[in-house]
Amino acid sequence: MTRMLRWLLLVVATIAVTVPLDFVGVPSAALFAGLAVGIALALASLAPERMPHPAGVIAQGVLGVYIGTMVHRDAVDALGSHWLIVLVITVGTLLLSVLAGGLLGLHRDVSPLTGSLALVAGGASGLVAIARELGGDDRVVSVVQYLRVALVTATIPLVVTLVFHADRSHPASVSSETDSAPWYLSLAMLAGIVAVGAVGGRLARLPGAGLLGPLALTVALQLTGLSFGLTVPVLLVQAAYMVIGWQAGIAFTRESLRAIGRILPLALTLIVVLGAATAGLGVVLANVTGMTQLEGYLATSPGGVYAVLATAVETGSNVTFIIAAQVLRVLLMLFAAPLMARGMARLGRRRGGHDPALDVPVAAAARR
C-alpha cells in the first residue's frame, strides 16, 4: 500500500470512530480514536511508518493553547482565601501520583519515568503529547492515562448517586461567554502563540516546550485580560487530538501490546487506590473550607474534568470553585511532570538505562 493510501486510511478510519465516540460523550474522543485506530493499523502493518515531527509539535501547541483558555480570572478569584488549602491538596495529589507511578515503575516492563507519567492525575492528553519527548514510552502512558480517565469518568455518576445521594432538582446556573474573538483573530493569535511559545519554551530550556510554552503564554494572556476572547476552533482541537493519538498508536508492536497487557492489572489497582486517596483529600478540603462533601469530592476528582463540570452543574454545586480547583490541578500536573521526569530518568539509568516496555534505550525512544 502506498504512503498516501496509508494516511488516507488512517484519517478516514479515525474520523469514522471519533464521531460515535464523541456522540456518547467519551472524553477526548478524537485522541482515543486516533490511538485505537493507530494501534489496529500498526498491528495489521497498514499504518504510516511514523508521524512527521512538525505535525506533533503543532498539535502540542494547539493543545497547549486550548488548555490555557480554560483559565479565567473569575475562576481564580473564586478560590479566594481558600487558595492555600487548594494548593496544598493539589500538591498532595501530585505526590500521591508520583508514589503510585513509582510503584508502577517497579514492574519489569515499565521504567520509573514512564510509570510516573502514566499515573500523573491530570492533563492526560498533554502528558501523552510530550511523553516521548521527555524520554518515556508514550504507548504505555496513553493506555494507562486513558484507562484512568475512563474509570474516573464512568464512576463519577455512580459515586455521586450512591455515596452522596446528590439532589439534582436545583441545577446551578453557568454564565456563558459572549465575548469570543472573531474566528480570524483567534486563528491569527493561535498561530502566533504556538510559534512564540514553542520557540520561547526551547530558549528557556522548558521540558516539553512545544506544549508548555504555548500553554504558559496563553495562561498569562488570559490572566492579564489580553487574550481578547481567544478560542480554539473545535476542528483544530480534534485534529490535534488525532495527531497525538496517532503518534502513540502507530508505534505499537505486538510485543509492546503484550507488555502493556502484563502491566494493566497493577495499573488498574493503582488507579483505584489513587482515586480513593484523592477522595480522602476531598474530605479534608470540604472540612477546611466549609464546602459540602460532594463539592470536595468533585474539586479533587483525579480526572474527567468535563464530567466533573456537568455533575457540578446538575447538582447545584459551587461550579466556579470546583473548576478553579480542577484547572489548578491540571496546570500543576503538566508543569511539574516534566521536571519530575528528569529525576525519574536518572533513576531509570541507574536501573540499567533502558525502557523495559520497548527493550531499547530510553534516549532512543525519545528520539523516535
Short mmCIF file of C-alpha atoms in Angstrom, two decimals:
data_model
loop_
_atom_site.label_atom_id
_atom_site.label_comp_id
_atom_site.label_asym_id
_atom_site.label_seq_id
_atom_site.Cartn_x
_atom_site.Cartn_y
_atom_site.Cartn_z
CA MET A 1 0.00 0.00 0.00
CA THR A 2 1.36 3.42 -0.94
CA ARG A 3 2.21 6.02 1.68
CA MET A 4 -0.67 8.28 0.62
CA LEU A 5 -3.23 5.46 0.88
CA ARG A 6 -1.97 4.58 4.36
CA TRP A 7 -2.50 8.15 5.54
CA LEU A 8 -5.93 8.32 3.88
CA LEU A 9 -6.98 5.08 5.59
CA LEU A 10 -5.73 6.37 8.95
CA VAL A 11 -7.60 9.68 8.65
CA VAL A 12 -10.89 8.23 7.36
CA ALA A 13 -10.95 5.39 9.91
CA THR A 14 -10.16 7.77 12.79
CA ILE A 15 -12.95 10.17 11.82
CA ALA A 16 -15.36 7.23 11.49
CA VAL A 17 -14.51 6.09 15.03
CA THR A 18 -14.43 9.59 16.52
CA VAL A 19 -17.99 10.52 15.55
CA PRO A 20 -19.81 7.81 17.56
CA LEU A 21 -17.39 8.13 20.49
CA ASP A 22 -18.00 11.87 20.61
CA PHE A 23 -21.76 11.29 20.38
CA VAL A 24 -21.76 9.12 23.52
CA GLY A 25 -19.57 11.62 25.41
CA VAL A 26 -16.18 9.85 25.50
CA PRO A 27 -13.57 12.35 26.83
CA SER A 28 -11.08 13.49 24.16
CA ALA A 29 -12.82 11.17 21.70
CA ALA A 30 -10.57 12.06 18.77
CA LEU A 31 -7.41 11.23 20.74
CA PHE A 32 -8.84 7.91 21.90
CA ALA A 33 -9.97 7.12 18.34
CA GLY A 34 -6.58 8.06 16.90
CA LEU A 35 -4.85 5.83 19.44
CA ALA A 36 -7.17 2.86 18.84
CA VAL A 37 -7.12 3.12 15.03
CA GLY A 38 -3.36 3.69 15.02
CA ILE A 39 -2.83 0.54 17.10
CA ALA A 40 -5.12 -1.54 14.86
CA LEU A 41 -3.46 -0.41 11.63
CA ALA A 42 0.04 -0.74 13.08
CA LEU A 43 -0.59 -4.34 14.11
CA ALA A 44 -2.04 -5.02 10.65
CA SER A 45 1.03 -3.40 9.02
CA LEU A 46 -1.22 -0.80 7.37
CA ALA A 47 -0.19 2.30 9.33
CA PRO A 48 2.20 5.02 8.14
CA GLU A 49 5.78 4.41 9.27
CA ARG A 50 5.95 7.43 11.60
CA MET A 51 4.38 10.76 12.45
CA PRO A 52 6.17 13.80 10.94
CA HIS A 53 7.85 15.74 13.76
CA PRO A 54 6.41 19.17 12.75
CA ALA A 55 2.87 17.77 12.95
CA GLY A 56 3.49 16.61 16.51
CA VAL A 57 4.90 19.98 17.55
CA ILE A 58 1.95 21.89 16.04
CA ALA A 59 -0.52 19.51 17.72
CA GLN A 60 1.19 20.08 21.07
CA GLY A 61 0.98 23.85 20.59
CA VAL A 62 -2.72 23.80 19.68
CA LEU A 63 -3.44 21.64 22.71
CA GLY A 64 -1.39 23.93 24.96
CA VAL A 65 -3.40 26.97 23.86
CA TYR A 66 -6.68 25.07 24.24
CA ILE A 67 -5.86 24.06 27.82
CA GLY A 68 -4.71 27.60 28.57
CA THR A 69 -8.06 29.08 27.50
CA MET A 70 -9.71 27.14 30.36
CA VAL A 71 -8.10 29.57 32.80
CA HIS A 72 -10.32 32.57 33.64
CA ARG A 73 -9.73 35.35 36.11
CA ASP A 74 -13.13 34.90 37.76
CA ALA A 75 -12.32 31.21 38.37
CA VAL A 76 -9.02 32.15 40.02
CA ASP A 77 -10.80 34.76 42.14
CA ALA A 78 -13.29 32.08 43.21
CA LEU A 79 -10.60 30.37 45.27
CA GLY A 80 -10.45 33.46 47.47
CA SER A 81 -8.98 32.84 50.91
CA HIS A 82 -9.04 29.09 50.29
CA TRP A 83 -6.28 29.19 47.68
CA LEU A 84 -3.64 27.84 50.10
CA ILE A 85 -5.54 24.70 51.13
CA VAL A 86 -6.47 24.06 47.49
CA LEU A 87 -2.78 24.33 46.56
CA VAL A 88 -1.80 22.00 49.41
CA ILE A 89 -4.41 19.44 48.33
CA THR A 90 -3.21 19.71 44.72
CA VAL A 91 0.41 19.16 45.72
CA GLY A 92 -0.77 16.20 47.81
CA THR A 93 -2.44 14.77 44.71
CA LEU A 94 0.81 15.19 42.77
CA LEU A 95 2.80 13.40 45.48
CA LEU A 96 0.29 10.54 45.55
CA SER A 97 0.58 10.31 41.74
CA VAL A 98 4.37 10.19 41.94
CA LEU A 99 4.19 7.45 44.59
CA ALA A 100 1.74 5.41 42.50
CA GLY A 101 3.88 5.94 39.40
CA GLY A 102 6.97 4.82 41.30
CA LEU A 103 5.19 1.62 42.29
CA LEU A 104 4.17 1.03 38.66
CA GLY A 105 7.79 1.65 37.68
CA LEU A 106 8.83 -1.35 39.78
CA HIS A 107 7.17 -3.59 37.17
CA ARG A 108 9.77 -5.16 34.89
CA ASP A 109 8.00 -3.84 31.78
CA VAL A 110 7.92 -0.17 32.86
CA SER A 111 10.65 2.37 33.51
CA PRO A 112 10.25 4.68 36.56
CA LEU A 113 9.86 7.67 34.23
CA THR A 114 7.11 6.03 32.17
CA GLY A 115 5.33 4.81 35.29
CA SER A 116 5.26 8.29 36.80
CA LEU A 117 3.98 9.95 33.63
CA ALA A 118 1.33 7.24 33.21
CA LEU A 119 -0.22 7.85 36.65
CA VAL A 120 0.02 11.63 36.97
CA ALA A 121 -3.55 12.59 37.91
CA GLY A 122 -4.22 15.36 35.44
CA GLY A 123 -3.56 16.62 31.93
CA ALA A 124 -3.81 13.21 30.27
CA SER A 125 -3.77 14.49 26.70
CA GLY A 126 -0.89 16.87 27.40
CA LEU A 127 1.22 14.19 29.05
CA VAL A 128 0.62 11.76 26.20
CA ALA A 129 1.68 14.51 23.77
CA ILE A 130 5.06 15.09 25.41
CA ALA A 131 5.82 11.67 26.96
CA ARG A 132 8.12 10.61 24.12
CA GLU A 133 9.95 13.94 24.14
CA LEU A 134 10.59 13.52 27.87
CA GLY A 135 12.05 10.05 27.28
CA GLY A 136 9.06 7.93 28.30
CA ASP A 137 7.07 5.35 26.37
CA ASP A 138 4.05 7.26 25.09
CA ARG A 139 2.26 3.99 24.31
CA VAL A 140 2.19 2.93 27.95
CA VAL A 141 1.40 6.48 29.07
CA SER A 142 -1.52 6.80 26.64
CA VAL A 143 -3.12 3.47 27.58
CA VAL A 144 -2.80 3.92 31.35
CA GLN A 145 -3.79 7.60 31.32
CA TYR A 146 -6.95 6.93 29.34
CA LEU A 147 -7.78 3.92 31.46
CA ARG A 148 -7.66 6.33 34.43
CA VAL A 149 -9.79 8.94 32.66
CA ALA A 150 -12.33 6.31 31.58
CA LEU A 151 -12.65 4.84 35.07
CA VAL A 152 -12.97 8.22 36.78
CA THR A 153 -15.49 9.49 34.23
CA ALA A 154 -17.57 6.32 34.46
CA THR A 155 -17.61 6.20 38.25
CA ILE A 156 -18.42 9.86 38.97
CA PRO A 157 -22.20 9.45 38.37
CA LEU A 158 -22.25 6.26 40.46
CA VAL A 159 -20.36 7.80 43.39
CA VAL A 160 -22.44 10.97 43.30
CA THR A 161 -25.68 8.96 43.36
CA LEU A 162 -24.81 6.07 45.67
CA VAL A 163 -22.44 7.77 48.13
CA PHE A 164 -23.55 11.40 48.23
CA HIS A 165 -27.24 10.94 47.28
CA ALA A 166 -26.98 14.18 45.31
CA ASP A 167 -30.06 16.32 44.72
CA ARG A 168 -30.38 17.18 41.02
CA SER A 169 -33.59 19.19 41.37
CA HIS A 170 -31.79 22.55 41.70
CA PRO A 171 -29.10 22.76 38.99
CA ALA A 172 -26.59 25.59 39.08
CA SER A 173 -26.59 28.35 36.50
CA VAL A 174 -23.49 28.79 34.37
CA SER A 175 -22.75 32.10 32.73
CA SER A 176 -21.95 31.75 29.02
CA GLU A 177 -19.07 33.53 27.32
CA THR A 178 -20.38 36.12 24.86
CA ASP A 179 -17.14 38.00 24.09
CA SER A 180 -15.32 35.41 21.99
CA ALA A 181 -12.93 36.80 19.40
CA PRO A 182 -13.78 36.53 15.68
CA TRP A 183 -12.51 33.29 14.17
CA TYR A 184 -9.87 35.03 12.03
CA LEU A 185 -8.45 36.86 15.07
CA SER A 186 -8.43 33.62 17.08
CA LEU A 187 -6.59 31.80 14.29
CA ALA A 188 -4.01 34.58 13.99
CA MET A 189 -3.47 34.64 17.75
CA LEU A 190 -3.29 30.85 17.85
CA ALA A 191 -0.58 30.76 15.19
CA GLY A 192 1.40 33.49 16.94
CA ILE A 193 1.12 31.92 20.40
CA VAL A 194 2.12 28.46 19.15
CA ALA A 195 5.16 29.84 17.32
CA VAL A 196 6.33 32.27 20.03
CA GLY A 197 5.52 29.87 22.86
CA ALA A 198 7.36 26.92 21.31
CA VAL A 199 10.46 28.95 20.44
CA GLY A 200 10.43 30.76 23.79
CA GLY A 201 9.99 27.47 25.63
CA ARG A 202 13.01 25.97 23.89
CA LEU A 203 15.13 29.05 24.56
CA ALA A 204 14.14 28.79 28.23
CA ARG A 205 15.03 25.06 28.14
CA LEU A 206 11.49 24.22 29.24
CA PRO A 207 10.80 20.44 29.11
CA GLY A 208 8.03 19.68 26.64
CA ALA A 209 8.42 23.19 25.21
CA GLY A 210 6.05 22.58 22.29
CA LEU A 211 3.16 22.14 24.73
CA LEU A 212 4.18 24.07 27.85
CA GLY A 213 5.50 27.18 26.07
CA PRO A 214 2.17 27.99 24.34
CA LEU A 215 0.29 26.91 27.47
CA ALA A 216 2.23 29.28 29.72
CA LEU A 217 1.84 32.16 27.24
CA THR A 218 -1.92 31.57 26.91
CA VAL A 219 -2.40 31.47 30.70
CA ALA A 220 -0.51 34.76 31.01
CA LEU A 221 -2.72 36.38 28.34
CA GLN A 222 -5.88 35.03 29.99
CA LEU A 223 -4.96 36.32 33.46
CA THR A 224 -3.92 39.75 32.18
CA GLY A 225 -7.05 40.16 30.04
CA LEU A 226 -5.02 40.37 26.82
CA SER A 227 -6.40 37.23 25.18
CA PHE A 228 -9.30 39.23 23.64
CA GLY A 229 -11.69 36.29 23.89
CA LEU A 230 -9.32 33.82 22.21
CA THR A 231 -10.96 30.50 21.36
CA VAL A 232 -9.51 27.46 19.60
CA PRO A 233 -11.75 26.11 16.79
CA VAL A 234 -13.20 22.71 17.64
CA LEU A 235 -11.94 21.17 14.39
CA LEU A 236 -8.36 22.18 15.20
CA VAL A 237 -8.63 20.72 18.69
CA GLN A 238 -9.97 17.47 17.24
CA ALA A 239 -7.18 17.39 14.65
CA ALA A 240 -4.56 17.95 17.37
CA TYR A 241 -6.05 15.14 19.44
CA MET A 242 -5.94 12.81 16.43
CA VAL A 243 -2.27 13.58 15.73
CA ILE A 244 -1.34 12.93 19.36
CA GLY A 245 -3.27 9.65 19.33
CA TRP A 246 -1.65 8.59 16.05
CA GLN A 247 1.82 9.41 17.35
CA ALA A 248 1.46 6.80 20.09
CA GLY A 249 -0.79 4.36 18.20
CA ILE A 250 1.24 3.76 15.04
CA ALA A 251 4.34 2.97 17.13
CA PHE A 252 2.69 -0.12 18.66
CA THR A 253 4.07 -3.59 18.01
CA ARG A 254 2.75 -6.96 19.10
CA GLU A 255 5.46 -7.21 21.75
CA SER A 256 4.69 -3.78 23.19
CA LEU A 257 0.98 -4.69 23.28
CA ARG A 258 1.79 -7.87 25.22
CA ALA A 259 3.98 -5.86 27.61
CA ILE A 260 1.15 -3.41 28.28
CA GLY A 261 -1.21 -6.34 28.86
CA ARG A 262 1.12 -7.52 31.62
CA ILE A 263 1.12 -4.02 33.15
CA LEU A 264 -2.65 -3.44 33.23
CA PRO A 265 -3.60 -5.42 36.39
CA LEU A 266 -1.12 -3.44 38.51
CA ALA A 267 -2.03 -0.17 36.75
CA LEU A 268 -5.73 -0.73 37.36
CA THR A 269 -5.13 -1.44 41.04
CA LEU A 270 -3.04 1.71 41.45
CA ILE A 271 -5.66 3.82 39.64
CA VAL A 272 -8.37 2.61 42.05
CA VAL A 273 -6.15 3.26 45.09
CA LEU A 274 -5.24 6.71 43.76
CA GLY A 275 -8.93 7.53 43.26
CA ALA A 276 -9.74 6.50 46.83
CA ALA A 277 -6.83 8.54 48.19
CA THR A 278 -7.85 11.70 46.33
CA ALA A 279 -11.42 11.23 47.58
CA GLY A 280 -9.92 11.35 51.08
CA LEU A 281 -8.21 14.63 50.17
CA GLY A 282 -11.64 15.87 49.05
CA VAL A 283 -12.98 15.20 52.55
CA VAL A 284 -10.13 17.24 54.01
CA LEU A 285 -10.82 20.09 51.57
CA ALA A 286 -14.53 20.09 52.43
CA ASN A 287 -13.85 20.15 56.18
CA VAL A 288 -11.36 23.03 55.93
CA THR A 289 -13.34 25.22 53.51
CA GLY A 290 -16.85 24.50 54.80
CA MET A 291 -17.96 23.16 51.42
CA THR A 292 -20.14 20.07 51.11
CA GLN A 293 -18.53 16.63 50.89
CA LEU A 294 -19.82 16.37 47.32
CA GLU A 295 -18.11 19.63 46.33
CA GLY A 296 -14.87 18.47 47.96
CA TYR A 297 -15.05 15.21 46.00
CA LEU A 298 -15.70 16.97 42.69
CA ALA A 299 -12.95 19.53 43.30
CA THR A 300 -10.34 16.81 43.89
CA SER A 301 -11.51 14.18 41.38
CA PRO A 302 -8.34 12.94 39.61
CA GLY A 303 -9.61 13.39 36.06
CA GLY A 304 -12.75 13.66 33.97
CA VAL A 305 -12.90 17.46 34.09
CA TYR A 306 -15.91 17.69 31.77
CA ALA A 307 -17.80 15.03 33.68
CA VAL A 308 -17.00 16.93 36.88
CA LEU A 309 -18.32 20.17 35.37
CA ALA A 310 -21.54 18.54 34.18
CA THR A 311 -22.11 16.90 37.56
CA ALA A 312 -21.39 20.14 39.42
CA VAL A 313 -23.98 21.97 37.32
CA GLU A 314 -26.59 19.23 37.71
CA THR A 315 -26.23 19.08 41.49
CA GLY A 316 -26.24 22.84 42.10
CA SER A 317 -22.67 22.77 43.43
CA ASN A 318 -20.18 25.66 43.52
CA VAL A 319 -19.21 25.30 39.85
CA THR A 320 -16.71 28.17 39.71
CA PHE A 321 -14.74 26.98 42.73
CA ILE A 322 -14.70 23.36 41.54
CA ILE A 323 -13.47 24.26 38.06
CA ALA A 324 -10.82 26.60 39.51
CA ALA A 325 -9.50 23.76 41.69
CA GLN A 326 -9.56 21.35 38.72
CA VAL A 327 -7.74 23.76 36.40
CA LEU A 328 -5.10 24.40 39.07
CA ARG A 329 -4.60 20.64 39.36
CA VAL A 330 -4.19 20.19 35.59
CA LEU A 331 -1.71 23.09 35.31
CA LEU A 332 0.38 21.90 38.23
CA MET A 333 0.49 18.34 36.90
CA LEU A 334 1.50 19.46 33.40
CA PHE A 335 4.27 21.77 34.57
CA ALA A 336 5.54 19.57 37.40
CA ALA A 337 5.54 16.28 35.47
CA PRO A 338 8.32 17.27 33.01
CA LEU A 339 10.53 18.45 35.87
CA MET A 340 9.79 15.26 37.77
CA ALA A 341 10.63 13.26 34.64
CA ARG A 342 14.25 14.39 34.78
CA GLY A 343 14.70 12.82 38.20
CA MET A 344 12.92 9.67 37.08
CA ALA A 345 15.16 9.47 34.00
CA ARG A 346 18.24 9.49 36.25
CA LEU A 347 16.68 6.74 38.36
CA GLY A 348 15.92 4.78 35.18
CA ARG A 349 19.57 5.00 34.07
CA ARG A 350 20.66 3.60 37.42
CA ARG A 351 18.35 0.62 36.82
CA GLY A 352 20.05 -0.14 33.52
CA GLY A 353 19.36 2.76 31.18
CA HIS A 354 16.54 1.33 29.09
CA ASP A 355 12.82 1.35 28.82
CA PRO A 356 11.78 -2.25 29.57
CA ALA A 357 8.49 -1.98 27.70
CA LEU A 358 10.41 -1.40 24.49
CA ASP A 359 13.68 -3.15 25.31
CA VAL A 360 15.51 -0.23 23.71
CA PRO A 361 17.48 2.65 25.23
CA VAL A 362 15.34 5.40 26.73
CA ALA A 363 17.25 8.03 24.80
CA ALA A 364 16.49 6.24 21.55
CA ALA A 365 12.81 6.08 22.46
CA ALA A 366 12.83 9.83 22.94
CA ARG A 367 14.32 10.41 19.50
CA ARG A 368 11.81 8.27 17.57
#
